[in-house]
XYZ file of C-alpha atoms in Angstrom:
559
model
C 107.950 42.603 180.540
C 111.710 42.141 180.959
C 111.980 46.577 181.607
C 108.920 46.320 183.766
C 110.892 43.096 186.079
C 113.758 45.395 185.697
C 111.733 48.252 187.242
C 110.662 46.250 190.477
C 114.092 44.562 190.932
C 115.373 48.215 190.832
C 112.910 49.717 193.402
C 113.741 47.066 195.649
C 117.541 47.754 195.285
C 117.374 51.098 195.694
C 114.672 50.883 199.129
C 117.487 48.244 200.630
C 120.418 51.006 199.873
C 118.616 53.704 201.609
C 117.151 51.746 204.316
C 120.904 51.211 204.459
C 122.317 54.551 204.132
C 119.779 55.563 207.235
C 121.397 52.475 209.879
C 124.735 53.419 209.108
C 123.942 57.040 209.637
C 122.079 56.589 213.018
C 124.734 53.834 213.808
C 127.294 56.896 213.040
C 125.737 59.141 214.863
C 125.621 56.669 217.502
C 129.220 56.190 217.560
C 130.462 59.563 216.972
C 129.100 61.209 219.533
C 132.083 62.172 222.086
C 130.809 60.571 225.320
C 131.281 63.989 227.179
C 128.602 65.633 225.374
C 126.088 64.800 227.682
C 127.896 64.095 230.372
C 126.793 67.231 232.057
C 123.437 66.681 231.957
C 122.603 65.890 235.681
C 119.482 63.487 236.733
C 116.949 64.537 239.500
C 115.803 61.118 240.354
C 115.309 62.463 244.235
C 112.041 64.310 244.940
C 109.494 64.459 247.409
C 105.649 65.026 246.556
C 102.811 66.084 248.356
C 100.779 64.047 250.298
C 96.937 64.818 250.927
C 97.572 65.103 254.617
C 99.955 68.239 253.400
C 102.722 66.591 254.019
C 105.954 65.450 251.579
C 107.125 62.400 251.087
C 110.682 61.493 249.461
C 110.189 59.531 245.987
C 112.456 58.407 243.089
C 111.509 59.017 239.327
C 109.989 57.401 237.542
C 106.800 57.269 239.328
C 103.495 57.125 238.722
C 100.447 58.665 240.663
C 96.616 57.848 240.162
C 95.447 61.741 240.996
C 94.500 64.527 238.968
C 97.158 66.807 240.349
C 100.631 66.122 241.874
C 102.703 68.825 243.383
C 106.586 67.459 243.399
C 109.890 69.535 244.892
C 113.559 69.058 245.181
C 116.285 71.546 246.000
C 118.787 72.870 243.127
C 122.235 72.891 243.754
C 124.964 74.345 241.705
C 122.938 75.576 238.725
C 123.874 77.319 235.262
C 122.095 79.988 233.364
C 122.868 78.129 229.757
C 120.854 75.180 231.393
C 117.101 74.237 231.918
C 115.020 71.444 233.615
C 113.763 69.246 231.431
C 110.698 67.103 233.137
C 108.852 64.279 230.688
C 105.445 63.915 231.225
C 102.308 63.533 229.318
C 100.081 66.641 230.997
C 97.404 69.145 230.263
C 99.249 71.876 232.940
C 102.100 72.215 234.703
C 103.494 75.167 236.762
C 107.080 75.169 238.411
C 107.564 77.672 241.205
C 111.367 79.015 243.317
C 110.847 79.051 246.762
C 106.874 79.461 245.992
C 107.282 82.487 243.153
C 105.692 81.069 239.513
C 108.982 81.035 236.930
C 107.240 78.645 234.265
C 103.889 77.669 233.237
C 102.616 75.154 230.379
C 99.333 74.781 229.368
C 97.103 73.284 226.756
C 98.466 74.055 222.855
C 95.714 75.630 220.471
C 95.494 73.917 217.085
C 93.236 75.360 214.339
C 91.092 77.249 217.171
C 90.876 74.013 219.634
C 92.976 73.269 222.566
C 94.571 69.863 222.914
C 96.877 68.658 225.108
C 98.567 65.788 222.702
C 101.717 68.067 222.443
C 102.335 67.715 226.285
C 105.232 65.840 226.535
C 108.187 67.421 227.640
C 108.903 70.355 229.567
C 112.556 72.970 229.343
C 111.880 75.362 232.560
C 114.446 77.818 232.112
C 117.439 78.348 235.483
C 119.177 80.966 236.288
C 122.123 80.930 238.710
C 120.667 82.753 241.867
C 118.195 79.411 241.588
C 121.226 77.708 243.379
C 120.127 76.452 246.681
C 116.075 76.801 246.650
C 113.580 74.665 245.895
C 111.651 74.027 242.575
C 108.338 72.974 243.450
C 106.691 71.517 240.014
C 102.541 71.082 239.889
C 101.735 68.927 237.035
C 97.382 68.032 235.925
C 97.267 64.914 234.110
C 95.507 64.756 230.738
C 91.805 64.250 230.646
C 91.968 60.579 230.601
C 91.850 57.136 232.612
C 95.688 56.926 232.775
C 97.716 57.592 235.667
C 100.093 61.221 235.985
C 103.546 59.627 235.139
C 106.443 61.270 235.152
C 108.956 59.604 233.546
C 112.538 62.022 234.372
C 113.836 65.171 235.074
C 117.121 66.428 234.564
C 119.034 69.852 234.141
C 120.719 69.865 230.854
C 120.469 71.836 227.254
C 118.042 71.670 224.716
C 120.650 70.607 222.556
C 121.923 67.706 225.297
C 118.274 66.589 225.654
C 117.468 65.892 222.102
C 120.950 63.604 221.302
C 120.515 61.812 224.402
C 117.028 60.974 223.598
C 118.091 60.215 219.734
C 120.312 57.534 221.193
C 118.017 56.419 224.262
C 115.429 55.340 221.290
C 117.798 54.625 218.352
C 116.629 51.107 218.002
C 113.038 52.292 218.063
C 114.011 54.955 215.388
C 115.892 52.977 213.242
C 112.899 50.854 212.658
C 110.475 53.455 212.533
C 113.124 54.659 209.286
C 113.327 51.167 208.098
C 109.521 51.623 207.893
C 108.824 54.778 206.956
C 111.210 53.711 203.739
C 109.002 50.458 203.132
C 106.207 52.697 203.355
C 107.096 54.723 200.588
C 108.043 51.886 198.153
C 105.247 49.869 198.920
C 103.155 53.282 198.108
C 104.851 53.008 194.768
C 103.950 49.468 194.048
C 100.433 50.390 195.241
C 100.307 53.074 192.432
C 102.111 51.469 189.908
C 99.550 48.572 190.334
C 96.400 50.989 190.476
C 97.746 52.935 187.293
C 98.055 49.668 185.519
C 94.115 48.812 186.448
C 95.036 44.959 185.968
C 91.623 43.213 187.576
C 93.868 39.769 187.742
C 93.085 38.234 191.147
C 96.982 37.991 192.534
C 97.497 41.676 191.264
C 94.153 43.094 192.783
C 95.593 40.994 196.281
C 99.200 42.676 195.304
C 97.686 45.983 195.094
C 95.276 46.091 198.026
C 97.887 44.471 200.436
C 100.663 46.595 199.455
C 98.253 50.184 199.481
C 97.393 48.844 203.397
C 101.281 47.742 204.182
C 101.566 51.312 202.733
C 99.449 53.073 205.351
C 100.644 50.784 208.246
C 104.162 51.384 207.641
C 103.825 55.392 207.437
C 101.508 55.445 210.027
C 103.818 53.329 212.587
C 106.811 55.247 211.433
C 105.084 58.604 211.746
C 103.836 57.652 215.421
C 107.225 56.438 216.694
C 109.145 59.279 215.201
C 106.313 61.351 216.300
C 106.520 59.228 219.900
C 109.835 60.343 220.501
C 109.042 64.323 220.701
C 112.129 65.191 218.601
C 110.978 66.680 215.622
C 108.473 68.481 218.158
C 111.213 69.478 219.406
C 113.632 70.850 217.147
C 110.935 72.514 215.394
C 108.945 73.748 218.788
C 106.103 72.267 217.069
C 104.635 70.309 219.797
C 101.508 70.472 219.193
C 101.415 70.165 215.965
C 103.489 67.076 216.380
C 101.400 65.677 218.890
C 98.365 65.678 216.864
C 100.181 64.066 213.567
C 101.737 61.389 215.879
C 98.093 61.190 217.215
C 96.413 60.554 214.005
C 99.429 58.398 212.335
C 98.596 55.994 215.320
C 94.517 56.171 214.741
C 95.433 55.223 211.318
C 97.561 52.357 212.941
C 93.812 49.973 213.140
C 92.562 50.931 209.488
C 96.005 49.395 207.589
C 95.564 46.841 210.627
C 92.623 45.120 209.596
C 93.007 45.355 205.564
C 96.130 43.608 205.802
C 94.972 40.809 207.933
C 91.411 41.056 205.704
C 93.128 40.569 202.727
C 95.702 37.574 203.871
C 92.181 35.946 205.176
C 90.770 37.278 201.329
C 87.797 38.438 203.148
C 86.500 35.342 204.359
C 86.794 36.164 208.735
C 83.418 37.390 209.822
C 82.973 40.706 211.162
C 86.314 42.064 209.809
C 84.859 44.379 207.461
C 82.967 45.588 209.927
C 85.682 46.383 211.979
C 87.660 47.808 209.380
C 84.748 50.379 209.404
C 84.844 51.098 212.882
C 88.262 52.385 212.523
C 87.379 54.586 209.698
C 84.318 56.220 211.802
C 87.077 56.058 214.451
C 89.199 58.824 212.758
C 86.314 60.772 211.688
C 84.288 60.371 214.988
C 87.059 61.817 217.436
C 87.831 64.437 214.460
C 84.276 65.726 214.915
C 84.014 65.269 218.472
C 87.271 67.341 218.960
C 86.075 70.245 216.339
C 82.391 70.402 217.722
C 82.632 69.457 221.259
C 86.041 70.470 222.218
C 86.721 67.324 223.750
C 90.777 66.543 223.668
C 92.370 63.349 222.114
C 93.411 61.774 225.219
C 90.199 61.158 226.072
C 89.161 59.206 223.214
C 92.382 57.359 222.896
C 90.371 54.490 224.795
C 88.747 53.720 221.499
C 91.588 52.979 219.735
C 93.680 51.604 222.055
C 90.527 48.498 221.916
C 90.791 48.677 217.767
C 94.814 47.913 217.836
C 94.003 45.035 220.342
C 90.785 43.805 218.004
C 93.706 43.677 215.379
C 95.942 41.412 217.235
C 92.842 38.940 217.924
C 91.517 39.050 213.978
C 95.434 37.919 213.249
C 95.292 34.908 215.645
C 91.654 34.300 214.027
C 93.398 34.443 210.521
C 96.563 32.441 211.502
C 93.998 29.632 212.634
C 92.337 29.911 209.491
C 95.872 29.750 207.317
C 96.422 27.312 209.370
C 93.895 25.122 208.180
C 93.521 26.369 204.363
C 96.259 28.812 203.604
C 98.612 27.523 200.939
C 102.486 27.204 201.204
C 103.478 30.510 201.522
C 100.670 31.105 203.627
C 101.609 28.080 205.821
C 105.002 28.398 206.105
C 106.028 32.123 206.049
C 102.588 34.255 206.820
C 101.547 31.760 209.945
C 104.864 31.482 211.914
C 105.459 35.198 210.891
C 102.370 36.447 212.465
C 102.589 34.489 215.576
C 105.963 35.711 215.871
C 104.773 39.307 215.712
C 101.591 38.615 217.553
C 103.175 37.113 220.582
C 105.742 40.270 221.168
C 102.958 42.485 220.437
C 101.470 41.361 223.554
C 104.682 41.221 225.331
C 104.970 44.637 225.172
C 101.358 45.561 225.926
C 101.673 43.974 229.245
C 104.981 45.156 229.703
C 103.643 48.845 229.223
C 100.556 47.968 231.544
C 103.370 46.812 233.910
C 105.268 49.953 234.022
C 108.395 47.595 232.613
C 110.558 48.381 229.376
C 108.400 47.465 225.955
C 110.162 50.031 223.255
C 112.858 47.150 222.806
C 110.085 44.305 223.023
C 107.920 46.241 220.075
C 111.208 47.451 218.127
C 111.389 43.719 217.940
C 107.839 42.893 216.680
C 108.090 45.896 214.271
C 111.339 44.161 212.548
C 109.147 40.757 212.649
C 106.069 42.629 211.094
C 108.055 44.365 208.808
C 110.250 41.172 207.377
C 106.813 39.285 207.061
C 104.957 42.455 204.989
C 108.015 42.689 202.634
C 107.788 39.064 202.296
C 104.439 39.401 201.770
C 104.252 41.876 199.176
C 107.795 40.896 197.186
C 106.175 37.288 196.790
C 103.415 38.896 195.475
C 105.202 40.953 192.763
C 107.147 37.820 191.837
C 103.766 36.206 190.988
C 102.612 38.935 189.220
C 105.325 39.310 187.695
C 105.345 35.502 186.427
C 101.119 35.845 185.670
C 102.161 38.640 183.562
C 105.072 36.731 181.974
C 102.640 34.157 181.013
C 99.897 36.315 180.130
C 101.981 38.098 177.500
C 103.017 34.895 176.122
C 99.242 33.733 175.594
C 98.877 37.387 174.238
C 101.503 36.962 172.048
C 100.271 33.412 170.416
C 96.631 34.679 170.383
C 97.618 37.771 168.330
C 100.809 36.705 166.596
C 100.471 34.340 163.420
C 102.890 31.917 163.913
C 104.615 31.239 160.621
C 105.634 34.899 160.104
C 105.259 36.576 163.332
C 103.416 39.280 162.345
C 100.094 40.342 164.068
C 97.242 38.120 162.885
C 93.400 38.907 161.776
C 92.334 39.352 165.533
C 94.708 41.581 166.070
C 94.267 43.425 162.947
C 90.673 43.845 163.817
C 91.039 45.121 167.266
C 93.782 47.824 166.186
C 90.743 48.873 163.565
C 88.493 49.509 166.290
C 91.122 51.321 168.344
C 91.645 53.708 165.892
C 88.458 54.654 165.062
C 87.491 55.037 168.501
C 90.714 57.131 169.722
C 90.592 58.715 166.405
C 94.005 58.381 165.300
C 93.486 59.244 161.755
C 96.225 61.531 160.921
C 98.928 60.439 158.455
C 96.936 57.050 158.551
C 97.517 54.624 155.834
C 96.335 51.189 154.669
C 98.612 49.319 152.175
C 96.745 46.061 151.329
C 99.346 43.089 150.493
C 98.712 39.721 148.322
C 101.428 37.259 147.035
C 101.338 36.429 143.311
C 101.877 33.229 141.910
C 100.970 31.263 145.366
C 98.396 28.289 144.064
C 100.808 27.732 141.165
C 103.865 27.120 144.186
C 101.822 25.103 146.117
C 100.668 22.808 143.224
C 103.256 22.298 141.357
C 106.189 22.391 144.170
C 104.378 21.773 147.367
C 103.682 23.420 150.442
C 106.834 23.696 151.721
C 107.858 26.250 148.435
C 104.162 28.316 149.453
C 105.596 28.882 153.280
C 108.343 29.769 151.865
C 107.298 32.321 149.735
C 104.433 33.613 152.426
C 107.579 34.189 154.909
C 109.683 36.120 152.058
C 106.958 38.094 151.803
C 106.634 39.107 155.245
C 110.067 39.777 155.360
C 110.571 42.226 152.811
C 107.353 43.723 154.154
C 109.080 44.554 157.361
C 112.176 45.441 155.560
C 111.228 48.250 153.344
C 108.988 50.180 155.785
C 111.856 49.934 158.435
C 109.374 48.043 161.056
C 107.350 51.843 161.304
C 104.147 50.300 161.482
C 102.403 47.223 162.279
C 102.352 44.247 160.073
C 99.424 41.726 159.621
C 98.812 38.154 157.885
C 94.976 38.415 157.498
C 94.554 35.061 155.343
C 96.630 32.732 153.240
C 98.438 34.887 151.345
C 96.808 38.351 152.229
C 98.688 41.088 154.472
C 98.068 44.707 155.634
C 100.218 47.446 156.765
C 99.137 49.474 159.198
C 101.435 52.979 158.939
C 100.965 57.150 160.106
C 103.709 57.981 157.911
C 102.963 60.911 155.030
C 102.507 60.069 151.529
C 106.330 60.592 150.287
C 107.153 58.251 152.773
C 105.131 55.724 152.090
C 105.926 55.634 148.420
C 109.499 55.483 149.117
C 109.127 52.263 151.284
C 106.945 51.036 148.403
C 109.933 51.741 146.140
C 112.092 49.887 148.628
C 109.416 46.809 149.025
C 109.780 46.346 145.099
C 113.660 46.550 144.915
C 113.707 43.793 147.874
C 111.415 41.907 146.269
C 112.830 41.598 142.711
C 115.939 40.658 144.100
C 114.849 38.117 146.490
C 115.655 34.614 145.693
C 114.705 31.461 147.597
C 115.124 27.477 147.837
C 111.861 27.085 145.475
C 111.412 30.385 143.996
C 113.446 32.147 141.606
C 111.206 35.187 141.959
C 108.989 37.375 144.333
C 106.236 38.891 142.949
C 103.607 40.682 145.534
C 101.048 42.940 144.459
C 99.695 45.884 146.849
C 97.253 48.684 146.919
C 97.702 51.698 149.598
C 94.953 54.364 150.735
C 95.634 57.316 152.442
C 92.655 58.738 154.954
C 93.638 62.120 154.131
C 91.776 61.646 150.711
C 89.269 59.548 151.933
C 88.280 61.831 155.237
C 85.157 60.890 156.935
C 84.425 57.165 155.671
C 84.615 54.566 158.378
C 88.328 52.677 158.096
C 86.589 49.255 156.681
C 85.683 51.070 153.501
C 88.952 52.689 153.297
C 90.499 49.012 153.800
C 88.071 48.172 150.831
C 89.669 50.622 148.808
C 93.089 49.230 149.173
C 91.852 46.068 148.432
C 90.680 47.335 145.004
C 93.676 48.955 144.015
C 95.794 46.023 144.945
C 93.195 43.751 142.419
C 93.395 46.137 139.704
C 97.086 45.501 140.256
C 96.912 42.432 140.387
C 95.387 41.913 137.111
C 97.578 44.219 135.179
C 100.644 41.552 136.623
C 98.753 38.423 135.122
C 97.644 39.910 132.306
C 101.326 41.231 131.526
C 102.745 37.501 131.658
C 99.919 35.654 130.202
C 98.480 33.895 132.861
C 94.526 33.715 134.369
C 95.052 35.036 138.234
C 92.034 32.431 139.016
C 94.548 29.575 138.286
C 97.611 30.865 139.480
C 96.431 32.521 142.944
């Protein structure tokens, strides 16, 4: 118990040093960056768009349109061949003409045979220097879905330029999405550690489900803001690719959702199951759809967009509840925790329906969520871990006898049955142990000269075979040995057991004399272990009678 405590103390140690090692490293990044680096990068905020009377009007980025289609134009000025345009926008096309000629075109990516538009976040349209002084007119369709075209900045920079500005533009949002992502792995572990172990104890089963869904929701929010901020699409041109995994790391978002707030309510909400479900058949639903039907993710975004919001309302439902019942962890930690997180949750939702800055409002309510699920989850290893301390204690009485601390007849039984189910017969022995001279102690000395004697005996036991077995007090004065070692072994332990004994001396006894019978299965192959323990028993009789008959005594009155 103390190596398994160990274990978990360490895994938490060494999640806090890398979550560690990752802040400074972003912070250092942060930091080191020589402020000129992207000071080159120039902003088009100025452009005018097309109006439906054909006309332009002059507006400033961001902005966002409710059409299908917007056509937007500025004029370049100086411009450099080792720079591009960079426009961010969510779209399913986009062209960008010079003075009306096509230079660049984006379209739907193609992802195992289906086109999706999920990787349609950022465009580079290449310059060249003769671009100086005409206009880039830029046509951009919006994704198939009930959002607005928004187009969120444009600037001429580098690739390079683009992805370090937008490290640091979202480092807080990173950092947590790390922080989680880290969590996410560890809490994996304790989720398999705990599922290996197959303990069907109530606080470990909670430990184990809540920590495999604070698994999944910290991977899956890590994944999708990671994923949100298009630079691993990026670096790797992998959009597409990223956009889908960011897509489905956020449809998972629902399904860890509602098991963690089902299993701090321990199932008792209504209708939480249920939606638990839903966001299963969510995942495989718009997996089908988009395979079969060809219908893009954007469009059924909708769905889960209403399952993250049906998450935030089962919380409040279970906060009332813990409220009410919970216990003190529950009251004190898990409630104020949740309305914490719950409140700028929604902060940021209607900041983002507002067009207003969430990413620092639901940075926030990540580091909330994530100090209450490691609270969560820690407090429940510390339980377990003190249920198991006690449970190996009870263990320990119910199968340890207590004068002599070796195993008792229980647990002598139930390592019979073990190994005649797992059949772990080779090298097996049985050496069958009985104290002589014990009724004659008790009688004429007392009790107190009988314990003593019994504990000698299991003593020297343990001595001469070097503790390579197990050891067992079966009765009064009875003991077995339980040993896989080979038949020259065995007799030289037996050797050993009779030197210890003939010198051992005690404050009743002047003498130790222990008779014993061993069986080997190797000679006995086939025969269920109870016979061969009756076998042992007879040899250690027969021995026993040759001792009383050698110094004169009837066993029946000294035994």
């Amino acid at each position: 118990m103390k190596n398994k405590k160990f274990f978990y103390v360490l895994k938490v140690l060494e999640s806090i040093v890398i979550i560690s090692l990752f802040i400074a490293v972003f912070f250092s990044v942060k930091e080191g960056l020589r402020d000129d680096y992207t000071d080159t990068d120039i902003y088009l905020e100025r452009w005018e768009m097309l109006q439906d009377d054909g006309t332009y009007k002059e507006v400033t980025l961001p902005v966002s349109i409710d059409k299908k289609t917007i056509t937007l134009r500025t004029e370049l000025k100086m411009v450099n061949s080792d720079k591009c345009i960079t426009i961010d926008t969510k779209f399913s096309e986009l062209y960008a003409y010079i003075d009306g000629e096509l230079i660049y075109s984006a379209e739907a990516g193609s992802l195992f045979g289906c086109t999706t538009s999920v990787g349609n976040y950022v465009v580079f349209i290449p310059l060249k220097e003769d671009y100086t002084g005409k206009t880039l007119t830029v046509e951009i369709t919006k994704r198939q879905q009930i959002y607005k075209v928004h187009v969120n900045e444009a600037k001429v920079c580098t690739r390079a330029s683009y992805v370090v500005s937008s490290v640091i533009s979202s480092l807080n949002s990173l950092v947590a999405a790390i922080v989680m992502t880290v969590l996410g792995i560890a809490f994996f572990f304790i989720w398999f550690i705990n599922l290996i172990k197959r303990n069907t104890e109530r606080t470990n089963m909670f430990n184990r489900r809540f920590s495999g869904y604070a698994s999944i929701f910290m991977l899956s929010v890590g994944i999708w803001i990671i994923g949100d901020s298009h630079i691993v699409g990026i670096i790797n041109n992998a959009q597409t690719l990223s956009g889908v995994i960011t897509y489905y790391s956020f449809m998972f978002i629902p399904i860890a959702g509602y098991g963690i707030v089902m299993e701090l309510a321990e199932q008792k909400v209504k209708g939480i199951r249920v939606a638990l479900l839903l966001s299963v058949v969510n995942v495989l639903l718009q997996t089908f759809i988009f395979i079969v039907f060809k219908l893009d993710y954007p469009v059924m975004i909708s769905f889960t967009h209403i399952l993250c919001i049906g998450v935030i309302i089962y919380a409040g439902i279970v906060t009332r509840v813990l409220m009410k019942k919970g216990n003190a962890v529950q009251k004190h930690i898990v409630v104020p925790g949740m309305l914490v997180t719950a409140t700028l949750l929604l902060a940021s939702i209607i900041a983002f329906g507002l067009d207003l800055k969430w990413k620092p409002i639901f940075s926030i309510a990540l580091i909330a969520f994530v100090i209450l699920i490691a609270v969560i989850v820690f407090n429940g290893i510390f339980t377990a871990l003190k249920d198991n301390i006690l449970l190996d204690e009870m263990k320990k009485y119910a199968y340890t006898d207590e004068m002599t601390g070796l195993y008792n007849r229980r647990a002598f039984t139930e390592e019979i049955e073990r190994i005649e189910k797992q059949k772990e017969t080779e090298d097996l022995a049985f050496i069958a142990f009985d104290l002589n001279g014990l009724k004659k102690a008790n009688d004429n000395i007392g009790h107190h000269a009988g314990d003593e004697l019994i504990k000698a005996t299991a003593d020297c036991i343990k001595e001469a075979f070097s503790n390579k077995g197990n050891f067992y007090r079966v009765g009064g004065d009875e003991f077995y040995a339980i040993v896989f070692l080979s038949k020259k072994e065995v007799k030289k332990a037996l050797d050993a057991f009779d030197l210890i004994t003939s010198n051992r001396k005690g404050n009743y006894y002047e003498n130790l004399s222990v008779s014993y019978g061993a069986v080997f299965y190797e000679d006995h192959k086939g025969i269920p272990l109870y016979e061969l323990i009756k076998i042992s028993d007879s040899i250690m009789y027969n021995m026993k009678e040759n001792y009383y008959k050698t110094i004169g005594h009837d066993r029946r009155k000294n035994d």
